Amino acid sequence: MGRAVVDELKGRPGAFDVVRGTVPGIKDLPVACKKLIEEEGCAVVVACGYVGGAPIDQECANVADHALQQVQLMTNRHVLGVFVYETEARDEREMAWLCDRRAREHAVNAWRLLFKPQELTAMAGTGQRQGYADAGPIRVDLREYRPRRE
Amino acid sequence: MGRAVVDELKGRPGAFDVVRGTVPGIKDLPVACKKLIEEEGCAVVVACGYVGGAPIDQECANVADHALQQVQLMTNRHVLGVFVYETEARDEREMAWLCDRRAREHAVNAWRLLFKPQELTAMAGTGQRQGYADAGPIRVDLREYRPRRE
Amino acid sequence: MGRAVVDELKGRPGAFDVVRGTVPGIKDLPVACKKLIEEEGCAVVVACGYVGGAPIDQECANVADHALQQVQLMTNRHVLGVFVYETEARDEREMAWLCDRRAREHAVNAWRLLFKPQELTAMAGTGQRQGYADAGPIRVDLREYRPRRE
Amino acid sequence: MGRAVVDELKGRPGAFDVVRGTVPGIKDLPVACKKLIEEEGCAVVVACGYVGGAPIDQECANVADHALQQVQLMTNRHVLGVFVYETEARDEREMAWLCDRRAREHAVNAWRLLFKPQELTAMAGTGQRQGYADAGPIRVDLREYRPRRE
Amino acid sequence: MGRAVVDELKGRPGAFDVVRGTVPGIKDLPVACKKLIEEEGCAVVVACGYVGGAPIDQECANVADHALQQVQLMTNRHVLGVFVYETEARDEREMAWLCDRRAREHAVNAWRLLFKPQELTAMAGTGQRQGYADAGPIRVDLREYRPRRE
């Protein structure tokens, strides 16, 4: 996934460098992200991790996820977590496609946060999802609507 | 939902400006709220998010929720989380209505925290709920009451 | 419940003032408690909240509970959380009684922490519970006791 | 349990005083431990709590447990949590025995951390458990071992 | 496991000393790791723990795991958690083998983080697992792939 992020950012406009690091496991990501921000001067981080199918793997991802929030609050920088769960895909081919696509979409969002935040506002409420097809916006006419519990 | 918040605040009395930002996903909300407070000088934040129906979506919302608490404790500012869960509504129409109404009610509460905190005290214990009909206050006469486990 | 706390403290000895605040929901309690301590100079806080019966309500209470711990550790002040769960009582009457009584017992404990901490030590291990009847102390003679797994 | 801790420490060598405090409930322990360290100068704390059998009791213990970790990280001091769960014992007699014994074993460990840390290293991997009988060390000869998934 | 870590590091190149400490239980690990970093000057820590089979043991491990993240974020140093769960192995022999091997692999990763981070980048996405056989990389040709939900 790291390679997909780097590849996706290559052609994008704006003056920026990409710094890449690798850690042994998903729980090593948070402090590595913090060091990228504080020691390497990164303005935003895309943190990629693959989550196995056992309950303990999902618990590890949850622990890492909470810590990635702390990293952001301690640094005032965005860290976009790109976690792909083994249980999300039916086979290796779909998994490879999902890893590639989700990594690329988060890479674009990281770029948008730095260079085009207004693009994110324009997309708000349109049901964007990273990886699979977007859910699409909800468009309904509420003028005659009576809610059930009133 | 962001639009509903802005719309609801428009007519309200008091000297204030509304700053709006958008992030890619629900886990990007906390640091964005912190930056609105620390870098944009916001006195209160309404953080809107839509939570999908998969277990992982609900876990992401929980992670974001914990971090929104940290933002508040780090800044001494209120951040009102307006999360709407896909599982709360039966169809798209009810969902659209719920998003709109919950966002507006939290927007009013944010305004009250800044300009009319005494209105909140007057409403305490009256079973207010954001979105659906309020539960109503509990009014019972306890003078003759004998609790079961005494 | 706020009224019960204020009422319970009224007759108590010691030089103190009671400051009362209200927030829209249970997740708004932690930062409000921190502000009562840091901005209003409160020496102890009793934080009252009513928790609905849906799973999401209980998750919100848990998120607030974790944050109330942080408030205490950030300020070195006690915050006594008085949460009453919708599922604890059989009907509105029992609920009203439970809210009133639990609030009063926590109010007394807050007062004890400030003015009579030795009363708490004297009560240690006597099975005190806030709300329902106390469980009572365990008094057994262990001199001849043989534990099962030795 | 507090009494058992004090009693166990009484005969131990080393120059130390014991400071004892009591709080209303298990969620009041963390800030009390932090105050013992920061305001009373305690070098280590043994935090005793009894956990009821309801799910909410166990959630409270979990919240307190997370906060006890924060206390340690904020102070660089050990806090040994001695939680006894109502569900661990079959009757009041076993419970009283378990409370007493677990409290004493943690008291000894607190003493070891300060005065004999090398005793802890000597015991590493020997399956020590606080309360019930120790599990014992695992001693196997791995020279001919073939793991199943290789 | 501590012995396996020390043994594995012995032959490795680079100028470093190994400091070893032992704590009574898994929840005592986080503050001990923080003290190794802040008071002993350790550049990286390998934290070994054995997790029993009861639900409370797994909850303790989870509490410790969250705190190990905080240690890393407070110090900007990596702490590699090596937790082995009683439920992972079928018998004592497999358990002993797993403890030994997982400890050694994390020890090597700790060494790599300090002396050969580029080795970690070369291994990214190759499905490395600490303990059991590695899962292997996913190699598929996506050129003709059509995802199912598009």
mmCIF file of N, CA and C in Angstrom, chain D residues 9 44 46 80 103-115 120 123 128 130, chain E residues 23-25 28:
data_model
loop_
_atom_site.group_PDB
_atom_site.id
_atom_site.type_symbol
_atom_site.label_atom_id
_atom_site.label_comp_id
_atom_site.label_asym_id
_atom_site.label_seq_id
_atom_site.Cartn_x
_atom_site.Cartn_y
_atom_site.Cartn_z
ATOM 1 N N LEU D 9 2.916 -5.218 55.141
ATOM 2 C CA LEU D 9 4.107 -4.370 55.005
ATOM 3 C C LEU D 9 4.793 -4.127 56.344
ATOM 4 N N VAL D 44 5.202 4.346 45.671
ATOM 5 C CA VAL D 44 4.464 3.286 45.007
ATOM 6 C C VAL D 44 3.094 3.235 45.685
ATOM 7 N N VAL D 46 -0.557 0.828 46.253
ATOM 8 C CA VAL D 46 -1.358 -0.383 46.068
ATOM 9 C C VAL D 46 -2.815 0.049 46.111
ATOM 10 N N LEU D 80 0.017 -0.543 41.811
ATOM 11 C CA LEU D 80 -0.404 -1.936 41.659
ATOM 12 C C LEU D 80 -1.896 -2.034 41.948
ATOM 13 N N ALA D 103 -4.319 -9.112 48.297
ATOM 14 C CA ALA D 103 -3.818 -7.834 48.806
ATOM 15 C C ALA D 103 -2.401 -7.993 49.354
ATOM 16 N N ARG D 104 -2.178 -9.088 50.099
ATOM 17 C CA ARG D 104 -0.852 -9.311 50.687
ATOM 18 C C ARG D 104 0.209 -9.543 49.618
ATOM 19 N N GLU D 105 -0.137 -10.320 48.581
ATOM 20 C CA GLU D 105 0.864 -10.604 47.551
ATOM 21 C C GLU D 105 1.223 -9.351 46.743
ATOM 22 N N HIS D 106 0.214 -8.500 46.485
ATOM 23 C CA HIS D 106 0.538 -7.247 45.799
ATOM 24 C C HIS D 106 1.337 -6.324 46.703
ATOM 25 N N ALA D 107 1.050 -6.350 47.996
ATOM 26 C CA ALA D 107 1.817 -5.521 48.935
ATOM 27 C C ALA D 107 3.289 -5.922 48.896
ATOM 28 N N VAL D 108 3.538 -7.238 48.868
ATOM 29 C CA VAL D 108 4.918 -7.719 48.791
ATOM 30 C C VAL D 108 5.563 -7.278 47.475
ATOM 31 N N ASN D 109 4.815 -7.364 46.382
ATOM 32 C CA ASN D 109 5.369 -6.927 45.101
ATOM 33 C C ASN D 109 5.685 -5.432 45.104
ATOM 34 N N ALA D 110 4.839 -4.640 45.732
ATOM 35 C CA ALA D 110 5.114 -3.200 45.836
ATOM 36 C C ALA D 110 6.419 -2.985 46.600
ATOM 37 N N TRP D 111 6.567 -3.743 47.683
ATOM 38 C CA TRP D 111 7.799 -3.650 48.478
ATOM 39 C C TRP D 111 9.011 -4.077 47.646
ATOM 40 N N ARG D 112 8.846 -5.182 46.882
ATOM 41 C CA ARG D 112 9.945 -5.655 46.032
ATOM 42 C C ARG D 112 10.348 -4.596 44.999
ATOM 43 N N LEU D 113 9.371 -3.935 44.374
ATOM 44 C CA LEU D 113 9.693 -2.924 43.357
ATOM 45 C C LEU D 113 10.595 -1.842 43.938
ATOM 46 N N LEU D 114 10.397 -1.522 45.202
ATOM 47 C CA LEU D 114 11.196 -0.469 45.826
ATOM 48 C C LEU D 114 12.516 -0.982 46.384
ATOM 49 N N PHE D 115 12.487 -2.186 47.026
ATOM 50 C CA PHE D 115 13.665 -2.599 47.791
ATOM 51 C C PHE D 115 14.402 -3.805 47.218
ATOM 52 N N LEU D 120 12.146 -9.930 41.660
ATOM 53 C CA LEU D 120 11.146 -10.051 40.591
ATOM 54 C C LEU D 120 11.758 -10.688 39.351
ATOM 55 N N MET D 123 11.975 -14.324 39.614
ATOM 56 C CA MET D 123 10.692 -15.006 39.537
ATOM 57 C C MET D 123 10.068 -14.962 38.136
ATOM 58 N N GLN D 128 3.789 -16.950 38.394
ATOM 59 C CA GLN D 128 3.223 -16.423 39.635
ATOM 60 C C GLN D 128 1.847 -15.813 39.379
ATOM 61 N N GLN D 130 -1.386 -13.734 41.590
ATOM 62 C CA GLN D 130 -1.763 -13.147 42.868
ATOM 63 C C GLN D 130 -3.113 -13.692 43.317
ATOM 64 N N VAL E 23 8.685 -6.997 36.030
ATOM 65 C CA VAL E 23 7.590 -6.438 36.826
ATOM 66 C C VAL E 23 6.655 -7.566 37.239
ATOM 67 N N PRO E 24 5.844 -7.326 38.270
ATOM 68 C CA PRO E 24 4.979 -8.412 38.765
ATOM 69 C C PRO E 24 3.947 -8.883 37.744
ATOM 70 N N GLY E 25 3.320 -7.964 37.023
ATOM 71 C CA GLY E 25 2.270 -8.378 36.101
ATOM 72 C C GLY E 25 2.240 -7.531 34.850
ATOM 73 N N ASP E 28 1.875 -3.802 34.840
ATOM 74 C CA ASP E 28 2.995 -3.033 35.381
ATOM 75 C C ASP E 28 4.037 -2.735 34.310
#
